[in-house]
């Protein structure tokens, strides 16, 4: 790894599709950080797969560059993948963070940029788009969230960290997801700080 890569805050591009509360947690923790802290990171851009997301608005409010790459604007999935890669790469990130980004990432982006994602269930249980609903329907008493390295599968990559959340009597998908997201936001910040501090072990 070059010294240039090792020095300074870890450059992070965050991709979002929704309200962006996990992004907000990353932005808030970043602004409280000591610039000399080895676990420092900087969100250098926020990308979305649809216009007008809460996540995009949160980035704009902080003066962080944003981009939107809509699948429907491209003739094929491969061209969308390529456009997403170009937009992400333009910000030369060390790490890409999927914070509620609801699209699979193409292999070229994964090869170019180490990427982490979070899932609102304890993987390998309940992968896919409805992790909270599926856990609730199964009747589990404990669920939670998982942050992991993205690979070409769906929620199959190496697990970095997990947090447990108890299912309460009367929980709905919404109430349970909100409690999971409280833990998820803390997990996101601690994980990105940990990856920044430990960058020599994964950044090539
Ligand atoms: C998170 O629970 C994430 O795991 C899931 O979608 C949610 C995004 O929430 N894929 P937000 O947009 O960060 O508020």
PDB file of C-alpha atoms and ligand atoms in Angstrom:
ATOM      1  CA  UNK A   1       0.000   0.000   0.000  1.00  0.00           C
ATOM      2  CA  UNK A   2       1.321   3.447  -0.832  1.00  0.00           C
ATOM      3  CA  UNK A   3       1.933   6.077   1.854  1.00  0.00           C
ATOM      4  CA  UNK A   4      -0.535   8.324   0.075  1.00  0.00           C
ATOM      5  CA  UNK A   5      -3.262   5.748   0.634  1.00  0.00           C
ATOM      6  CA  UNK A   6      -2.313   5.320   4.292  1.00  0.00           C
ATOM      7  CA  UNK A   7      -2.249   9.008   5.205  1.00  0.00           C
ATOM      8  CA  UNK A   8      -5.183  11.169   6.282  1.00  0.00           C
ATOM      9  CA  UNK A   9      -8.848  10.351   6.613  1.00  0.00           C
ATOM     10  CA  UNK A  10     -10.165   7.294   4.817  1.00  0.00           C
ATOM     11  CA  UNK A  11     -12.034   8.487   1.697  1.00  0.00           C
ATOM     12  CA  UNK A  12     -15.539   7.023   1.709  1.00  0.00           C
ATOM     13  CA  UNK A  13     -18.255   7.131  -0.966  1.00  0.00           C
ATOM     14  CA  UNK A  14     -21.687   6.255   0.461  1.00  0.00           C
ATOM     15  CA  UNK A  15     -24.475   4.888  -1.777  1.00  0.00           C
ATOM     16  CA  UNK A  16     -28.104   5.290  -0.648  1.00  0.00           C
ATOM     17  CA  UNK A  17     -31.630   4.599  -1.880  1.00  0.00           C
ATOM     18  CA  UNK A  18     -33.722   5.850   1.017  1.00  0.00           C
ATOM     19  CA  UNK A  19     -34.005   8.089   4.030  1.00  0.00           C
ATOM     20  CA  UNK A  20     -30.284   7.997   4.767  1.00  0.00           C
ATOM     21  CA  UNK A  21     -30.324   7.813   8.573  1.00  0.00           C
ATOM     22  CA  UNK A  22     -27.271   5.554   8.499  1.00  0.00           C
ATOM     23  CA  UNK A  23     -25.530   8.074   6.255  1.00  0.00           C
ATOM     24  CA  UNK A  24     -26.478  10.787   8.749  1.00  0.00           C
ATOM     25  CA  UNK A  25     -24.838   8.832  11.584  1.00  0.00           C
ATOM     26  CA  UNK A  26     -21.647   8.570   9.503  1.00  0.00           C
ATOM     27  CA  UNK A  27     -21.741  12.290   8.733  1.00  0.00           C
ATOM     28  CA  UNK A  28     -22.334  13.248  12.380  1.00  0.00           C
ATOM     29  CA  UNK A  29     -19.507  11.050  13.675  1.00  0.00           C
ATOM     30  CA  UNK A  30     -17.161  12.384  11.005  1.00  0.00           C
ATOM     31  CA  UNK A  31     -17.689  16.005  12.028  1.00  0.00           C
ATOM     32  CA  UNK A  32     -16.885  15.233  15.684  1.00  0.00           C
ATOM     33  CA  UNK A  33     -13.635  13.474  14.792  1.00  0.00           C
ATOM     34  CA  UNK A  34     -10.112  14.697  15.531  1.00  0.00           C
ATOM     35  CA  UNK A  35      -8.379  15.131  12.114  1.00  0.00           C
ATOM     36  CA  UNK A  36      -5.233  13.415  13.449  1.00  0.00           C
ATOM     37  CA  UNK A  37      -7.189  10.354  14.622  1.00  0.00           C
ATOM     38  CA  UNK A  38      -6.009   7.251  12.673  1.00  0.00           C
ATOM     39  CA  UNK A  39      -9.628   6.038  12.591  1.00  0.00           C
ATOM     40  CA  UNK A  40     -10.724   9.211  10.819  1.00  0.00           C
ATOM     41  CA  UNK A  41     -12.721   9.054   7.620  1.00  0.00           C
ATOM     42  CA  UNK A  42     -14.366  11.536   5.270  1.00  0.00           C
ATOM     43  CA  UNK A  43     -17.531  10.989   3.241  1.00  0.00           C
ATOM     44  CA  UNK A  44     -16.319  12.500  -0.040  1.00  0.00           C
ATOM     45  CA  UNK A  45     -19.491  11.857  -2.089  1.00  0.00           C
ATOM     46  CA  UNK A  46     -22.958  10.350  -1.822  1.00  0.00           C
ATOM     47  CA  UNK A  47     -24.538   8.483  -4.730  1.00  0.00           C
ATOM     48  CA  UNK A  48     -28.127   7.346  -5.209  1.00  0.00           C
ATOM     49  CA  UNK A  49     -29.993   5.128  -7.669  1.00  0.00           C
ATOM     50  CA  UNK A  50     -33.019   7.444  -7.683  1.00  0.00           C
ATOM     51  CA  UNK A  51     -33.558  11.197  -7.475  1.00  0.00           C
ATOM     52  CA  UNK A  52     -34.768  13.053  -4.389  1.00  0.00           C
ATOM     53  CA  UNK A  53     -33.755  10.578  -1.676  1.00  0.00           C
ATOM     54  CA  UNK A  54     -33.489  11.716   1.934  1.00  0.00           C
ATOM     55  CA  UNK A  55     -29.884  10.550   1.790  1.00  0.00           C
ATOM     56  CA  UNK A  56     -29.111  12.910  -1.091  1.00  0.00           C
ATOM     57  CA  UNK A  57     -30.720  15.816   0.802  1.00  0.00           C
ATOM     58  CA  UNK A  58     -28.626  15.058   3.897  1.00  0.00           C
ATOM     59  CA  UNK A  59     -25.464  15.146   1.774  1.00  0.00           C
ATOM     60  CA  UNK A  60     -26.445  18.405   0.087  1.00  0.00           C
ATOM     61  CA  UNK A  61     -27.127  19.934   3.512  1.00  0.00           C
ATOM     62  CA  UNK A  62     -23.491  19.150   4.424  1.00  0.00           C
ATOM     63  CA  UNK A  63     -22.100  20.443   1.127  1.00  0.00           C
ATOM     64  CA  UNK A  64     -21.014  16.961   0.061  1.00  0.00           C
ATOM     65  CA  UNK A  65     -21.020  16.216  -3.698  1.00  0.00           C
ATOM     66  CA  UNK A  66     -23.834  13.938  -4.858  1.00  0.00           C
ATOM     67  CA  UNK A  67     -24.627  11.942  -7.977  1.00  0.00           C
ATOM     68  CA  UNK A  68     -27.643   9.945  -9.138  1.00  0.00           C
ATOM     69  CA  UNK A  69     -27.440   6.990 -11.504  1.00  0.00           C
ATOM     70  CA  UNK A  70     -30.917   5.693 -12.392  1.00  0.00           C
ATOM     71  CA  UNK A  71     -31.174   2.204 -13.838  1.00  0.00           C
ATOM     72  CA  UNK A  72     -34.087   3.305 -16.053  1.00  0.00           C
ATOM     73  CA  UNK A  73     -31.870   5.893 -17.762  1.00  0.00           C
ATOM     74  CA  UNK A  74     -29.605   3.198 -19.258  1.00  0.00           C
ATOM     75  CA  UNK A  75     -30.320   0.701 -22.027  1.00  0.00           C
ATOM     76  CA  UNK A  76     -28.821  -2.217 -20.086  1.00  0.00           C
ATOM     77  CA  UNK A  77     -27.779  -3.250 -16.596  1.00  0.00           C
ATOM     78  CA  UNK A  78     -24.159  -3.427 -17.791  1.00  0.00           C
ATOM     79  CA  UNK A  79     -24.249   0.224 -18.871  1.00  0.00           C
ATOM     80  CA  UNK A  80     -25.769   1.239 -15.544  1.00  0.00           C
ATOM     81  CA  UNK A  81     -23.022  -0.721 -13.757  1.00  0.00           C
ATOM     82  CA  UNK A  82     -20.411   1.098 -15.817  1.00  0.00           C
ATOM     83  CA  UNK A  83     -21.927   4.530 -15.123  1.00  0.00           C
ATOM     84  CA  UNK A  84     -22.109   3.805 -11.392  1.00  0.00           C
ATOM     85  CA  UNK A  85     -18.466   2.701 -11.415  1.00  0.00           C
ATOM     86  CA  UNK A  86     -17.408   5.862 -13.262  1.00  0.00           C
ATOM     87  CA  UNK A  87     -19.288   8.133 -10.846  1.00  0.00           C
ATOM     88  CA  UNK A  88     -17.898   6.359  -7.786  1.00  0.00           C
ATOM     89  CA  UNK A  89     -14.339   6.214  -9.133  1.00  0.00           C
ATOM     90  CA  UNK A  90     -14.361   9.947  -9.914  1.00  0.00           C
ATOM     91  CA  UNK A  91     -14.186  10.521  -6.141  1.00  0.00           C
ATOM     92  CA  UNK A  92     -11.218   8.117  -5.668  1.00  0.00           C
ATOM     93  CA  UNK A  93     -12.617   6.376  -2.591  1.00  0.00           C
ATOM     94  CA  UNK A  94     -10.680   3.959  -0.423  1.00  0.00           C
ATOM     95  CA  UNK A  95     -13.991   2.408   0.645  1.00  0.00           C
ATOM     96  CA  UNK A  96     -17.555   2.287  -0.711  1.00  0.00           C
ATOM     97  CA  UNK A  97     -20.323   2.012   1.894  1.00  0.00           C
ATOM     98  CA  UNK A  98     -23.790   0.798   0.895  1.00  0.00           C
ATOM     99  CA  UNK A  99     -26.128   2.426   3.420  1.00  0.00           C
ATOM    100  CA  UNK A 100     -29.573   1.210   2.375  1.00  0.00           C
ATOM    101  CA  UNK A 101     -28.622   1.011  -1.329  1.00  0.00           C
ATOM    102  CA  UNK A 102     -31.241  -1.289  -2.838  1.00  0.00           C
ATOM    103  CA  UNK A 103     -29.390  -2.505  -5.951  1.00  0.00           C
ATOM    104  CA  UNK A 104     -26.853  -5.243  -6.500  1.00  0.00           C
ATOM    105  CA  UNK A 105     -23.390  -3.922  -7.337  1.00  0.00           C
ATOM    106  CA  UNK A 106     -21.658  -5.089 -10.509  1.00  0.00           C
ATOM    107  CA  UNK A 107     -18.423  -7.091 -10.381  1.00  0.00           C
ATOM    108  CA  UNK A 108     -16.239  -4.355 -11.896  1.00  0.00           C
ATOM    109  CA  UNK A 109     -17.075  -1.911  -9.105  1.00  0.00           C
ATOM    110  CA  UNK A 110     -16.426  -4.606  -6.491  1.00  0.00           C
ATOM    111  CA  UNK A 111     -13.042  -5.352  -8.055  1.00  0.00           C
ATOM    112  CA  UNK A 112     -12.153  -1.655  -8.184  1.00  0.00           C
ATOM    113  CA  UNK A 113     -13.336  -0.587  -4.721  1.00  0.00           C
ATOM    114  CA  UNK A 114     -13.609  -2.500  -1.433  1.00  0.00           C
ATOM    115  CA  UNK A 115     -17.311  -2.270  -0.530  1.00  0.00           C
ATOM    116  CA  UNK A 116     -19.246  -2.900   2.673  1.00  0.00           C
ATOM    117  CA  UNK A 117     -22.987  -3.261   3.149  1.00  0.00           C
ATOM    118  CA  UNK A 118     -25.305  -3.622   6.107  1.00  0.00           C
ATOM    119  CA  UNK A 119     -28.287  -5.942   6.343  1.00  0.00           C
ATOM    120  CA  UNK A 120     -31.099  -5.649   8.914  1.00  0.00           C
ATOM    121  CA  UNK A 121     -30.900  -9.284  10.107  1.00  0.00           C
ATOM    122  CA  UNK A 122     -28.288 -11.624  11.559  1.00  0.00           C
ATOM    123  CA  UNK A 123     -26.781 -13.152   8.424  1.00  0.00           C
ATOM    124  CA  UNK A 124     -26.653 -15.827   7.167  1.00  0.00           C
ATOM    125  CA  UNK A 125     -30.294 -15.869   8.370  1.00  0.00           C
ATOM    126  CA  UNK A 126     -32.868 -13.903   6.389  1.00  0.00           C
ATOM    127  CA  UNK A 127     -30.847 -12.494   3.461  1.00  0.00           C
ATOM    128  CA  UNK A 128     -32.547 -10.502   0.683  1.00  0.00           C
ATOM    129  CA  UNK A 129     -34.790  -7.484   0.467  1.00  0.00           C
ATOM    130  CA  UNK A 130     -37.114  -8.365   3.394  1.00  0.00           C
ATOM    131  CA  UNK A 131     -34.789  -9.369   6.221  1.00  0.00           C
ATOM    132  CA  UNK A 132     -36.891  -7.757   8.953  1.00  0.00           C
ATOM    133  CA  UNK A 133     -40.221  -9.088   7.649  1.00  0.00           C
ATOM    134  CA  UNK A 134     -38.821 -12.596   7.136  1.00  0.00           C
ATOM    135  CA  UNK A 135     -37.298 -12.751  10.642  1.00  0.00           C
ATOM    136  CA  UNK A 136     -40.583 -11.600  12.182  1.00  0.00           C
ATOM    137  CA  UNK A 137     -42.592 -14.109  10.128  1.00  0.00           C
ATOM    138  CA  UNK A 138     -40.270 -16.912  11.229  1.00  0.00           C
ATOM    139  CA  UNK A 139     -40.936 -16.063  14.875  1.00  0.00           C
ATOM    140  CA  UNK A 140     -37.324 -15.514  15.980  1.00  0.00           C
ATOM    141  CA  UNK A 141     -36.851 -13.912  19.404  1.00  0.00           C
ATOM    142  CA  UNK A 142     -33.540 -12.245  18.566  1.00  0.00           C
ATOM    143  CA  UNK A 143     -32.568 -10.653  15.284  1.00  0.00           C
ATOM    144  CA  UNK A 144     -30.302  -7.692  14.522  1.00  0.00           C
ATOM    145  CA  UNK A 145     -28.008  -6.353  11.862  1.00  0.00           C
ATOM    146  CA  UNK A 146     -24.865  -7.410  10.058  1.00  0.00           C
ATOM    147  CA  UNK A 147     -22.152  -5.431   8.298  1.00  0.00           C
ATOM    148  CA  UNK A 148     -20.164  -7.380   5.729  1.00  0.00           C
ATOM    149  CA  UNK A 149     -17.805  -7.147   2.760  1.00  0.00           C
ATOM    150  CA  UNK A 150     -19.851  -7.220  -0.426  1.00  0.00           C
ATOM    151  CA  UNK A 151     -19.156 -10.047  -2.842  1.00  0.00           C
ATOM    152  CA  UNK A 152     -21.059 -11.102  -5.951  1.00  0.00           C
ATOM    153  CA  UNK A 153     -23.760 -12.948  -3.988  1.00  0.00           C
ATOM    154  CA  UNK A 154     -26.797 -11.545  -2.213  1.00  0.00           C
ATOM    155  CA  UNK A 155     -25.775 -10.817   1.404  1.00  0.00           C
ATOM    156  CA  UNK A 156     -23.158 -13.579   1.292  1.00  0.00           C
ATOM    157  CA  UNK A 157     -19.877 -11.713   1.893  1.00  0.00           C
ATOM    158  CA  UNK A 158     -17.526 -12.059   4.868  1.00  0.00           C
ATOM    159  CA  UNK A 159     -19.096 -10.757   8.069  1.00  0.00           C
ATOM    160  CA  UNK A 160     -17.306  -7.851   9.759  1.00  0.00           C
ATOM    161  CA  UNK A 161     -19.641  -7.225  12.719  1.00  0.00           C
ATOM    162  CA  UNK A 162     -23.147  -7.909  14.013  1.00  0.00           C
ATOM    163  CA  UNK A 163     -25.475  -6.452  16.666  1.00  0.00           C
ATOM    164  CA  UNK A 164     -28.368  -8.333  18.301  1.00  0.00           C
ATOM    165  CA  UNK A 165     -31.844  -6.872  18.836  1.00  0.00           C
ATOM    166  CA  UNK A 166     -34.645  -8.633  20.771  1.00  0.00           C
ATOM    167  CA  UNK A 167     -38.008  -9.033  19.088  1.00  0.00           C
ATOM    168  CA  UNK A 168     -40.708  -7.658  21.410  1.00  0.00           C
ATOM    169  CA  UNK A 169     -44.308  -8.867  21.701  1.00  0.00           C
ATOM    170  CA  UNK A 170     -46.444  -6.847  19.307  1.00  0.00           C
ATOM    171  CA  UNK A 171     -43.529  -5.781  17.096  1.00  0.00           C
ATOM    172  CA  UNK A 172     -44.429  -4.875  13.530  1.00  0.00           C
ATOM    173  CA  UNK A 173     -41.939  -4.816  10.681  1.00  0.00           C
ATOM    174  CA  UNK A 174     -41.710  -1.036  11.159  1.00  0.00           C
ATOM    175  CA  UNK A 175     -41.171  -0.984  14.955  1.00  0.00           C
ATOM    176  CA  UNK A 176     -38.619  -3.791  14.787  1.00  0.00           C
ATOM    177  CA  UNK A 177     -36.764  -2.204  11.867  1.00  0.00           C
ATOM    178  CA  UNK A 178     -36.570   1.122  13.719  1.00  0.00           C
ATOM    179  CA  UNK A 179     -34.956  -0.574  16.763  1.00  0.00           C
ATOM    180  CA  UNK A 180     -32.565  -2.469  14.479  1.00  0.00           C
ATOM    181  CA  UNK A 181     -31.590   0.792  12.794  1.00  0.00           C
ATOM    182  CA  UNK A 182     -30.628   2.331  16.144  1.00  0.00           C
ATOM    183  CA  UNK A 183     -28.029  -0.444  16.520  1.00  0.00           C
ATOM    184  CA  UNK A 184     -27.152  -0.354  12.829  1.00  0.00           C
ATOM    185  CA  UNK A 185     -26.178   3.316  12.940  1.00  0.00           C
ATOM    186  CA  UNK A 186     -23.752   2.692  15.820  1.00  0.00           C
ATOM    187  CA  UNK A 187     -22.385  -0.392  14.043  1.00  0.00           C
ATOM    188  CA  UNK A 188     -21.816   1.553  10.804  1.00  0.00           C
ATOM    189  CA  UNK A 189     -19.810   4.271  12.536  1.00  0.00           C
ATOM    190  CA  UNK A 190     -17.733   1.858  14.626  1.00  0.00           C
ATOM    191  CA  UNK A 191     -17.044  -0.345  11.612  1.00  0.00           C
ATOM    192  CA  UNK A 192     -15.957   2.463   9.292  1.00  0.00           C
ATOM    193  CA  UNK A 193     -13.748   3.900  12.048  1.00  0.00           C
ATOM    194  CA  UNK A 194     -12.305   0.444  12.674  1.00  0.00           C
ATOM    195  CA  UNK A 195     -11.633  -0.093   8.959  1.00  0.00           C
ATOM    196  CA  UNK A 196      -9.936   3.304   8.757  1.00  0.00           C
ATOM    197  CA  UNK A 197      -7.682   2.494  11.712  1.00  0.00           C
ATOM    198  CA  UNK A 198      -6.904  -0.955  10.326  1.00  0.00           C
ATOM    199  CA  UNK A 199      -6.616   0.067   6.676  1.00  0.00           C
ATOM    200  CA  UNK A 200      -3.216  -1.533   6.136  1.00  0.00           C
ATOM    201  CA  UNK A 201      -4.833  -4.962   6.534  1.00  0.00           C
ATOM    202  CA  UNK A 202      -7.356  -4.601   3.686  1.00  0.00           C
ATOM    203  CA  UNK A 203      -6.436  -1.652   1.462  1.00  0.00           C
ATOM    204  CA  UNK A 204      -4.097  -2.609  -1.356  1.00  0.00           C
TER     205      UNK A 204
HETATM  206  C1  LIG B   1     -31.201  -0.113   6.717  1.00  0.00           C
HETATM  207  O1  LIG B   1     -31.847  -0.862   7.729  1.00  0.00           O
HETATM  208  C2  LIG B   1     -30.452  -1.009   5.773  1.00  0.00           C
HETATM  209  O2  LIG B   1     -29.852  -2.119   6.386  1.00  0.00           O
HETATM  210  C3  LIG B   1     -31.570  -1.451   4.870  1.00  0.00           C
HETATM  211  O3  LIG B   1     -32.304  -0.273   4.637  1.00  0.00           O
HETATM  212  C4  LIG B   1     -32.190   0.554   5.784  1.00  0.00           C
HETATM  213  C5  LIG B   1     -31.727   1.909   5.321  1.00  0.00           C
HETATM  214  O4  LIG B   1     -32.058   2.915   6.239  1.00  0.00           O
HETATM  215  N1  LIG B   1     -31.080  -2.074   3.657  1.00  0.00           N
HETATM  216  P1  LIG B   1     -31.585   4.434   6.042  1.00  0.00           P
HETATM  217  O5  LIG B   1     -31.932   4.853   4.610  1.00  0.00           O
HETATM  218  O6  LIG B   1     -30.129   4.516   6.323  1.00  0.00           O
HETATM  219  O7  LIG B   1     -32.398   5.186   7.049  1.00  0.00           O
END
